[in-house]
Coordinates of C-alpha atoms in Angstrom, one line a residue:
X1 CA 34.1 107.5 108.9
X2 CA 35.3 105.5 111.9
X3 CA 33.6 102.2 112.2
X4 CA 33.5 100.4 115.6
X5 CA 33.2 96.8 114.4
X6 CA 35.5 94.9 116.7
X7 CA 33.0 93.7 119.4
X8 CA 30.2 92.9 116.9
X9 CA 32.5 90.9 114.7
X10 CA 33.9 88.9 117.6
X11 CA 30.3 88.1 118.6
X12 CA 29.6 86.9 115.1
X13 CA 32.7 84.7 115.1
X14 CA 31.8 83.1 118.4
X15 CA 28.3 82.2 117.0
X16 CA 29.5 81.0 113.6
X17 CA 31.2 77.7 112.9
X18 CA 34.8 77.4 111.7
X19 CA 34.0 77.1 108.0
X20 CA 32.6 80.6 108.0
X21 CA 35.7 82.1 109.5
X22 CA 37.2 83.0 106.1
X23 CA 34.0 84.9 105.2
X24 CA 34.1 86.8 108.5
X25 CA 37.7 87.8 108.0
X26 CA 37.0 89.0 104.5
X27 CA 34.0 90.9 105.9
X28 CA 36.2 92.8 108.3
X29 CA 38.4 94.1 105.5
X30 CA 35.4 94.9 103.4
X31 CA 33.9 97.0 106.2
X32 CA 37.1 99.0 106.7
X33 CA 37.4 99.5 102.9
X34 CA 33.8 100.6 102.6
X35 CA 34.0 102.9 105.6
X36 CA 36.9 104.7 104.1
X37 CA 34.9 105.6 101.0
X38 CA 32.3 107.7 102.8
X39 CA 28.9 108.4 101.3
X40 CA 28.1 106.8 98.0
X41 CA 25.0 105.8 96.1
X42 CA 22.9 102.9 96.9
X43 CA 23.7 100.9 93.8
X44 CA 27.4 101.0 94.6
X45 CA 26.6 100.1 98.2
X46 CA 24.7 97.0 97.1
X47 CA 27.5 96.0 94.7
X48 CA 30.2 96.2 97.3
X49 CA 28.3 94.7 100.3
X50 CA 25.5 92.5 99.0
X51 CA 26.2 91.4 95.4
X52 CA 28.7 88.7 96.3
X53 CA 25.8 86.8 98.1
X54 CA 22.6 88.0 96.4
X55 CA 24.0 88.5 92.9
X56 CA 24.8 91.8 91.1
X57 CA 21.4 91.8 89.5
X58 CA 19.7 90.7 92.8
X59 CA 18.7 87.3 91.3
X60 CA 20.6 85.2 93.9
X61 CA 23.9 83.5 94.4
X62 CA 25.2 82.1 97.7
X63 CA 22.1 83.7 99.2
X64 CA 18.6 83.8 97.8
X65 CA 17.1 86.1 95.1
X66 CA 15.8 89.5 96.2
X67 CA 13.5 89.7 93.2
X68 CA 11.1 86.9 94.1
X69 CA 8.7 86.6 97.0
X70 CA 10.5 83.7 98.7
X71 CA 11.8 85.8 101.6
X72 CA 12.3 85.0 105.2
X73 CA 10.9 88.4 106.1
X74 CA 7.7 90.0 104.8
X75 CA 9.6 92.4 102.4
X76 CA 8.2 95.6 103.9
X77 CA 10.5 98.6 104.2
X78 CA 10.6 98.2 108.0
X79 CA 11.4 94.5 107.9
X80 CA 14.1 95.0 105.2
X81 CA 15.6 97.8 107.2
X82 CA 15.7 95.7 110.3
X83 CA 17.4 92.7 108.7
X84 CA 20.0 94.8 106.9
X85 CA 20.9 96.5 110.2
X86 CA 20.7 93.6 112.5
X87 CA 21.6 90.7 110.2
X88 CA 20.5 87.1 110.5
X89 CA 23.4 85.1 111.9
X90 CA 21.6 81.8 111.6
X91 CA 21.5 82.2 107.9
X92 CA 25.0 83.6 107.6
X93 CA 23.9 87.3 107.0
X94 CA 26.0 89.8 108.9
X95 CA 24.7 92.9 110.6
X96 CA 25.5 96.1 108.7
X97 CA 24.5 98.7 111.3
X98 CA 28.1 99.3 112.3
X99 CA 29.3 99.7 108.7
X100 CA 26.4 101.6 107.3
X101 CA 24.7 104.7 108.6
X102 CA 20.9 104.8 109.0
X103 CA 20.7 107.0 105.9
X104 CA 22.7 104.5 103.8
X105 CA 20.5 101.6 105.0
X106 CA 17.4 103.6 104.1
X107 CA 18.8 104.3 100.6
X108 CA 19.6 100.6 100.2
X109 CA 16.1 99.6 101.1
X110 CA 14.7 102.0 98.4
X111 CA 17.2 100.6 95.8
X112 CA 16.2 97.0 96.5
X113 CA 12.5 97.8 96.3
X114 CA 13.0 99.7 93.0
X115 CA 14.8 96.7 91.5
X116 CA 12.1 94.3 92.7
X117 CA 9.4 96.4 91.0
X118 CA 11.3 96.6 87.8
X119 CA 11.8 92.9 87.7
X120 CA 8.1 92.3 88.3
X121 CA 6.9 94.7 85.6
X122 CA 6.2 93.6 82.1
X123 CA 5.7 96.7 80.0
X124 CA 3.4 96.2 77.1
X125 CA 4.0 98.5 74.1
X126 CA 1.1 100.9 73.7
X127 CA 0.1 99.7 70.3
X128 CA -0.5 96.2 71.6
X129 CA -2.8 97.3 74.5
X130 CA -6.4 96.2 74.2
X131 CA -9.1 98.9 73.9
X132 CA -11.5 96.9 76.2
X133 CA -10.3 96.0 79.7
X134 CA -11.8 94.1 82.6
X135 CA -10.6 95.4 85.9
X136 CA -11.9 95.6 89.5
X137 CA -15.5 94.7 88.8
X138 CA -16.0 96.5 85.5
X139 CA -15.5 95.9 81.8
X140 CA -14.8 99.2 80.1
X141 CA -13.6 100.7 76.9
X142 CA -10.5 102.9 76.6
X143 CA -10.9 105.5 73.8
X144 CA -8.3 108.0 72.7
X145 CA -10.4 111.2 72.2
X146 CA -7.7 113.8 71.5
X147 CA -3.9 114.2 70.8
X148 CA -2.3 117.5 71.5
X149 CA 0.8 118.8 69.8
X150 CA 2.7 119.0 73.1
X151 CA 2.3 118.3 76.8
X152 CA -1.2 118.7 78.4
X153 CA -1.4 119.4 82.1
X154 CA -5.0 119.6 83.3
X155 CA -8.6 119.4 82.2
X156 CA -11.9 120.6 83.6
X157 CA -15.4 119.8 82.5
X158 CA -18.0 122.4 81.7
X159 CA -21.7 121.9 82.6
X160 CA -22.6 120.8 79.0
X161 CA -20.1 117.9 79.1
X162 CA -17.5 119.5 77.0
X163 CA -14.1 120.3 78.6
X164 CA -11.2 122.7 78.6
X165 CA -7.6 121.5 78.8
X166 CA -4.4 123.4 79.5
X167 CA -1.3 122.8 77.3
X168 CA 1.9 123.6 79.3
X169 CA 3.3 125.9 76.6
X170 CA 0.4 128.3 77.2
X171 CA -2.6 127.1 75.2
X172 CA -6.1 126.5 76.5
X173 CA -8.3 124.3 74.3
X174 CA -12.1 123.8 74.4
X175 CA -13.1 120.3 73.2
X176 CA -16.3 118.3 73.0
X177 CA -16.7 115.2 75.1
X178 CA -15.6 113.2 72.0
X179 CA -12.5 115.3 71.6
X180 CA -13.6 117.5 68.7
X181 CA -11.8 120.9 68.9
X182 CA -14.4 123.6 69.5
X183 CA -12.1 126.5 70.0
X184 CA -8.6 127.7 71.0
X185 CA -9.0 130.3 73.8
X186 CA -7.3 133.6 73.0
X187 CA -6.0 136.4 75.2
X188 CA -4.5 134.3 77.9
X189 CA -2.0 135.6 80.4
X190 CA 1.7 135.2 79.4
X191 CA 3.3 132.3 81.1
X192 CA 7.0 131.6 82.0
X193 CA 7.6 128.3 80.2
X194 CA 10.6 127.1 82.1
X195 CA 11.2 123.4 82.8
X196 CA 8.1 122.1 84.6
X197 CA 6.5 125.5 84.4
X198 CA 3.9 127.0 82.1
X199 CA 0.1 127.0 82.0
X200 CA -0.8 124.4 84.6
X201 CA -4.0 123.8 86.4
X202 CA -7.5 125.0 85.5
X203 CA -10.6 124.9 87.7
X204 CA -14.2 126.2 87.7
X205 CA -15.7 128.2 90.5
X206 CA -18.3 126.0 92.4
X207 CA -21.0 128.5 91.2
X208 CA -19.7 128.7 87.7
X209 CA -23.1 128.3 86.1
X210 CA -24.0 131.6 87.6
X211 CA -20.8 133.6 87.7
X212 CA -18.7 132.1 84.9
X213 CA -15.4 132.3 86.8
X214 CA -12.5 130.1 85.5
X215 CA -9.3 129.8 87.6
X216 CA -5.8 129.2 86.2
X217 CA -2.5 128.4 87.8
X218 CA 0.6 129.3 85.9
X219 CA 4.3 130.2 86.3
X220 CA 5.2 133.8 85.6
X221 CA 8.3 136.0 85.6
X222 CA 8.8 139.7 85.9
X223 CA 12.2 139.7 84.2
X224 CA 12.4 136.5 82.2
X225 CA 15.2 135.2 84.4
X226 CA 13.5 134.0 87.6
X227 CA 9.9 133.0 88.2
X228 CA 7.2 131.9 90.5
X229 CA 3.5 130.9 90.7
X230 CA 0.4 133.0 89.9
X231 CA -3.3 132.2 90.4
X232 CA -5.7 134.1 88.4
X233 CA -9.4 134.1 87.4
X234 CA -11.2 135.2 84.3
X235 CA -14.1 134.4 82.1
X236 CA -14.3 132.8 78.7
X237 CA -16.6 134.6 76.2
X238 CA -16.6 133.5 72.5
X239 CA -13.3 131.7 73.1
X240 CA -11.6 134.8 74.5
X241 CA -10.2 135.2 78.0
X242 CA -11.7 138.3 79.6
X243 CA -12.0 140.0 83.0
X244 CA -8.5 138.7 84.0
X245 CA -7.7 139.2 87.7
X246 CA -4.5 138.0 89.4
X247 CA -5.5 136.7 92.8
X248 CA -2.1 135.5 94.0
X249 CA 1.4 136.1 92.7
X250 CA 4.4 134.8 94.6
X251 CA 6.7 137.5 95.8
X252 CA 9.8 137.9 93.6
X253 CA 11.9 137.4 96.7
X254 CA 10.8 133.8 96.6
X255 CA 11.5 133.3 92.9
X256 CA 14.1 131.1 91.4
X257 CA 15.8 130.4 88.1
X258 CA 14.8 126.7 88.6
X259 CA 12.1 125.3 86.4
X260 CA 11.2 122.8 89.0
X261 CA 8.4 122.1 91.6
X262 CA 5.6 124.6 91.0
X263 CA 2.9 122.4 92.5
X264 CA -0.1 124.4 91.1
X265 CA -3.2 122.2 91.8
X266 CA -6.4 124.1 92.6
X267 CA -9.5 122.9 94.6
X268 CA -12.5 124.6 96.2
X269 CA -13.7 123.5 99.6
X270 CA -16.4 125.1 101.8
X271 CA -16.3 128.1 99.5
X272 CA -12.6 128.7 99.9
X273 CA -9.9 128.5 97.2
X274 CA -7.0 126.1 98.1
X275 CA -3.9 125.7 95.9
X276 CA -0.5 124.1 96.1
X277 CA 2.9 125.5 95.5
X278 CA 6.1 123.4 95.4
X279 CA 9.3 124.4 97.1
X280 CA 10.8 125.3 93.7
X281 CA 13.7 122.8 94.2
X282 CA 15.0 124.8 97.2
X283 CA 14.4 122.3 100.0
X284 CA 14.6 124.6 103.1
X285 CA 12.0 126.9 101.7
X286 CA 9.3 124.4 102.5
X287 CA 9.9 125.2 106.2
X288 CA 10.3 129.0 105.6
X289 CA 7.0 130.6 106.8
X290 CA 7.7 133.9 105.1
X291 CA 7.3 132.6 101.5
X292 CA 4.7 130.4 99.8
X293 CA 7.2 127.7 98.5
X294 CA 6.3 124.2 99.7
X295 CA 2.9 125.2 101.0
X296 CA -0.8 124.6 100.6
X297 CA -2.4 128.1 100.6
X298 CA -6.0 129.2 101.3
X299 CA -7.8 132.3 100.0
X300 CA -11.3 133.5 99.5
X301 CA -12.5 133.0 95.9
X302 CA -11.7 136.6 95.1
X303 CA -8.1 136.4 96.5
X304 CA -8.7 137.9 99.9
X305 CA -7.0 136.2 102.9
X306 CA -9.5 134.6 105.3
X307 CA -9.3 136.0 108.8
X308 CA -9.4 132.4 110.2
X309 CA -6.3 131.2 108.4
X310 CA -4.0 129.6 110.9
X311 CA -1.1 132.1 110.7
X312 CA -3.0 135.3 109.9
X313 CA -1.9 136.8 113.2
X314 CA 1.6 135.3 113.3
X315 CA 4.5 137.8 112.8
X316 CA 6.8 137.2 109.9
X317 CA 4.6 134.5 108.4
X318 CA 2.7 134.6 105.1
X319 CA -1.0 134.8 106.0
X320 CA -2.2 132.7 103.1
X321 CA -0.5 129.6 104.4
X322 CA -2.8 126.7 105.4
X323 CA -0.1 123.9 105.7
X324 CA 3.6 123.6 105.1
X325 CA 6.5 121.2 104.7
X326 CA 5.5 120.0 101.2
X327 CA 7.8 119.2 98.4
X328 CA 5.9 119.3 95.0
X329 CA 2.2 118.6 95.4
X330 CA 0.6 118.2 92.0
X331 CA -2.5 116.3 93.0
X332 CA -5.4 117.5 95.2
X333 CA -9.1 116.7 95.6
X334 CA -11.8 116.9 98.2
X335 CA -13.5 113.7 99.5
X336 CA -17.2 114.5 98.9
X337 CA -18.2 112.2 101.8
X338 CA -16.0 113.7 104.5
X339 CA -15.0 117.0 103.1
X340 CA -11.3 116.2 103.8
X341 CA -8.7 117.5 101.3
X342 CA -6.4 114.8 100.0
X343 CA -3.1 115.7 98.4
X344 CA -0.5 113.8 96.4
X345 CA 3.1 115.0 96.1
X346 CA 6.3 114.0 94.5
X347 CA 9.0 112.8 96.9
X348 CA 12.6 112.6 95.9
X349 CA 13.7 109.1 94.7
X350 CA 11.2 107.0 96.6
X351 CA 8.9 108.7 99.2
X352 CA 6.0 110.0 97.1
X353 CA 3.2 110.8 99.5
X354 CA -0.6 110.8 99.8
X355 CA -1.7 113.2 102.6
X356 CA -4.8 114.6 104.2
X357 CA -4.2 118.3 104.3
X358 CA -5.0 119.7 107.7
X359 CA -4.9 123.3 109.0
X360 CA -1.5 124.5 110.4
X361 CA 0.2 121.1 110.1
X362 CA 3.8 120.5 109.1
X363 CA 4.3 117.7 106.6
X364 CA 8.0 117.4 107.2
X365 CA 9.9 118.1 104.0
X366 CA 12.9 118.1 103.8
X367 CA 13.5 117.0 107.4
X368 CA 11.6 113.7 107.2
X369 CA 11.1 111.6 104.0
X370 CA 10.8 108.0 102.9
X371 CA 13.0 108.8 99.9
X372 CA 16.7 109.4 98.9
X373 CA 18.5 111.7 96.5
X374 CA 18.0 111.1 92.8
X375 CA 21.6 110.0 92.4
X376 CA 21.0 107.2 95.0
X377 CA 22.9 108.8 97.8
X378 CA 21.3 109.0 101.2
X379 CA 19.2 112.0 102.3
X380 CA 18.1 111.3 105.9
X381 CA 17.3 108.3 108.0
X382 CA 14.4 110.3 109.6
X383 CA 11.0 109.1 108.4
X384 CA 9.1 110.5 111.4
X385 CA 9.5 113.3 113.9
X386 CA 7.4 114.9 116.6
X387 CA 5.3 117.7 115.3
X388 CA 5.4 116.5 111.7
X389 CA 2.6 114.6 109.9
X390 CA 2.9 111.1 108.5
X391 CA 1.6 110.4 105.0
X392 CA -1.5 108.3 104.8
X393 CA 0.4 106.3 102.1
X394 CA 3.8 106.5 100.6
X395 CA 5.2 104.9 97.5
X396 CA 8.6 103.2 97.2
X397 CA 9.6 103.1 94.4
X398 CA 8.2 106.4 93.3
X399 CA 5.2 106.5 91.0
X400 CA 5.4 110.3 90.4
X401 CA 1.7 111.0 91.3
X402 CA 0.0 113.9 89.6
X403 CA -3.7 114.3 89.2
X404 CA -6.0 112.6 91.7
X405 CA -9.8 112.4 91.8
X406 CA -12.5 110.9 93.9
X407 CA -14.9 108.9 91.9
X408 CA -18.5 110.1 92.4
X409 CA -20.8 108.7 89.8
X410 CA -23.0 105.8 88.6
X411 CA -21.1 104.4 85.6
X412 CA -18.3 102.7 87.7
X413 CA -20.5 101.8 90.6
X414 CA -17.9 99.5 92.2
X415 CA -15.5 102.4 92.5
X416 CA -17.9 105.0 94.0
X417 CA -16.4 107.0 96.8
X418 CA -12.9 105.7 96.0
X419 CA -9.8 107.8 95.1
X420 CA -8.2 107.5 91.7
X421 CA -4.5 108.3 91.5
X422 CA -2.4 108.6 88.3
X423 CA 1.3 107.8 88.1
X424 CA 3.8 109.3 85.6
X425 CA 6.9 107.3 86.4
X426 CA 5.1 104.1 87.1
X427 CA 2.3 104.4 84.6
X428 CA -0.5 103.1 86.8
X429 CA -4.0 104.2 87.5
X430 CA -4.4 103.3 91.1
X431 CA -7.6 103.0 93.1
X432 CA -7.7 103.6 96.9
X433 CA -10.5 102.6 99.3
X434 CA -10.8 105.1 102.1
X435 CA -12.6 105.0 105.4
X436 CA -12.6 108.5 106.9
X437 CA -8.9 109.5 106.8
X438 CA -7.6 105.9 106.6
X439 CA -6.6 104.0 103.5
X440 CA -7.9 100.4 103.7
X441 CA -7.0 99.1 100.2
X442 CA -4.9 99.9 97.1
X443 CA -5.6 98.3 93.7
X444 CA -4.4 98.8 90.2
X445 CA -7.0 99.7 87.6
X446 CA -4.7 99.7 84.5
X447 CA -1.1 100.1 83.6
X448 CA 1.3 101.1 80.8
X449 CA -1.0 103.5 78.9
X450 CA 1.4 106.5 79.2
X451 CA 2.5 108.9 81.9
X452 CA -0.8 109.8 83.7
X453 CA -0.8 113.5 84.4
X454 CA -4.5 114.1 85.1
X455 CA -7.5 112.1 86.3
X456 CA -11.0 113.6 86.0
X457 CA -14.5 112.3 86.3
X458 CA -16.9 113.5 83.6
X459 CA -20.5 114.6 84.3
X460 CA -21.7 111.3 82.8
X461 CA -19.5 109.2 85.1
X462 CA -16.9 108.3 82.6
X463 CA -13.2 108.9 83.5
X464 CA -10.8 111.0 81.5
X465 CA -7.1 110.7 81.7
X466 CA -4.4 113.0 80.4
X467 CA -1.3 110.9 79.5
X468 CA 2.0 111.9 77.9
X469 CA 3.4 109.7 75.2
X470 CA 6.5 110.8 73.2
X471 CA 6.1 114.4 74.4
X472 CA 2.5 114.7 73.3
X473 CA -0.6 115.0 75.5
X474 CA -3.2 112.3 74.9
X475 CA -6.7 112.4 76.3
X476 CA -8.2 109.0 77.1
X477 CA -11.7 108.2 78.1
X478 CA -12.7 105.2 80.2
X479 CA -16.4 104.4 79.7
X480 CA -18.4 101.4 80.9
X481 CA -19.5 98.8 78.4
X482 CA -20.5 96.0 80.6
X483 CA -20.3 94.9 84.3
X484 CA -18.6 91.7 85.2
X485 CA -20.6 89.2 87.3

C-alpha cells in the first residue's frame, strides 16, 4: 500500500510547536511501517497506532481513556470515525485517513466500541441473580419452568396456555404453562443436524383452532453431505405428527456443506406465510435472485406462490422472494398496530440489524454493513448505498439477536405495543419503543440470564424466554408480581 503522507504531515508540523516535532517524526516512520504490512485485524491496528497514547487496554496514557465517558466527541460511530480520520491537531491527535483505509477505520471503530462495552459490563453469575426484578415500570418474578437436555430453539403457545418447543437435535416437546412435560411428539420429519441446523422454528396457523395446522422450519439434506432449509406443516394428534406436507424445500443447487446461517423464522401476516433463510455462509448468495439464500420469502399458507409477489414475473428469479440482501435473519414478528413486519438478523462482527421488511427491497448484505470480519480484519467501508435499505437500528458491538416479539397484553402494561428483542452474545432482553416504522427509544429489561434465543408472549400476558446455559435450553417465565409507583 502506497501512502501519500508528505503534505499532510508538513501541515501538521507547521501547526504544532517544536516540542511535538519528535512525535511527528516518529509518526512518519510508523505510518510507513504500518502501510507496508497491508490489511490486519483491528486489535493489531490499535496496538500499533493508538496504544502508545491511549494505553494497550484503552484505559489511557499520554491521551485519555477510551473506556469512560469523558470524551471530547459524543462517542457515536460517526463521531469516532471522523476524529480517527481527521485527527484533532489542537489535542495532539494526528489524522489517520492517509495511513488507514476507510475499511480499517471502520474496523477500528467497532473494536473500540466492543472494548468499551466489555469494560462497562459487570457479569453476575447466574446463581446469584435475584428471582424478583424491578425494571422499566414493573416488578416481576423470573421463574425457571423447564430445562431441556440440549439446545432449544423456539416455542409456540397453544390456545389452552400450554406450549410446544423445538429442540435443535430434532425433538418437539409439549409442556404445560408451568413446564410439566405433557408429551414428546413422535413421527417428526428427519432433520439434518449440522452446526446451527436442525429442528428450528415452530408456528401455528392463524386459524389453528379450526384447522390444527402447525408449521415447522428445519434443515434437511438429500445426501447427508450438503443441506438446506425446508418449511413443512402437519398436525399433532395424540402427540404424533401427522398429515406432513413439505411446503418449501430449498433447491439442492443452493445447498452447502456449511452448518451456518439457516435463518428459519416463520410469521403470518394478512393470511400469508413469511419465512427467512440465511445466506448459508456464502455471502454473494444474498444478492443472487435465483436461489432462496439470504432472503425473506412469501407463500400462501399451503405453499403456493402468491401471484402478487414482487418477482413472480421476473425471469431467472425465484418467485417466492419477498426481500433480499439478508445475512442470517433469526428474528421476525408483526407489529399488531401497523401490520409491519420487523426482522432481526445477525451481522458479522458488529452490524447486527433490526429492519422493517418491505416488498422487493434490497437490505444490502454483503455490499453494505456496519460490521467487520470475525477475525477483526476490515470488510467494507460502505454502510450505505443507493438502492439499499438502511436498518432501523444496528448494534455495535453485536448482541447476536434471535427471537423478537411485540408485547401485546395486560400484564406488563408499561410495555404494551413495544418490541422485545433477545440477545445471545450480549445476554440482554431489550425493549424498543416504536412509532410507525421509527424507533424512538431502546431500554434494557434484564441482563445476564443466559443466551436469549427466543422471546414469546403467553396468552395470559407473561413473557417466556428460551435461554441457553452450558449447552442446555432453559425456559424462563417473566410474570408480574407488583407494579412500581
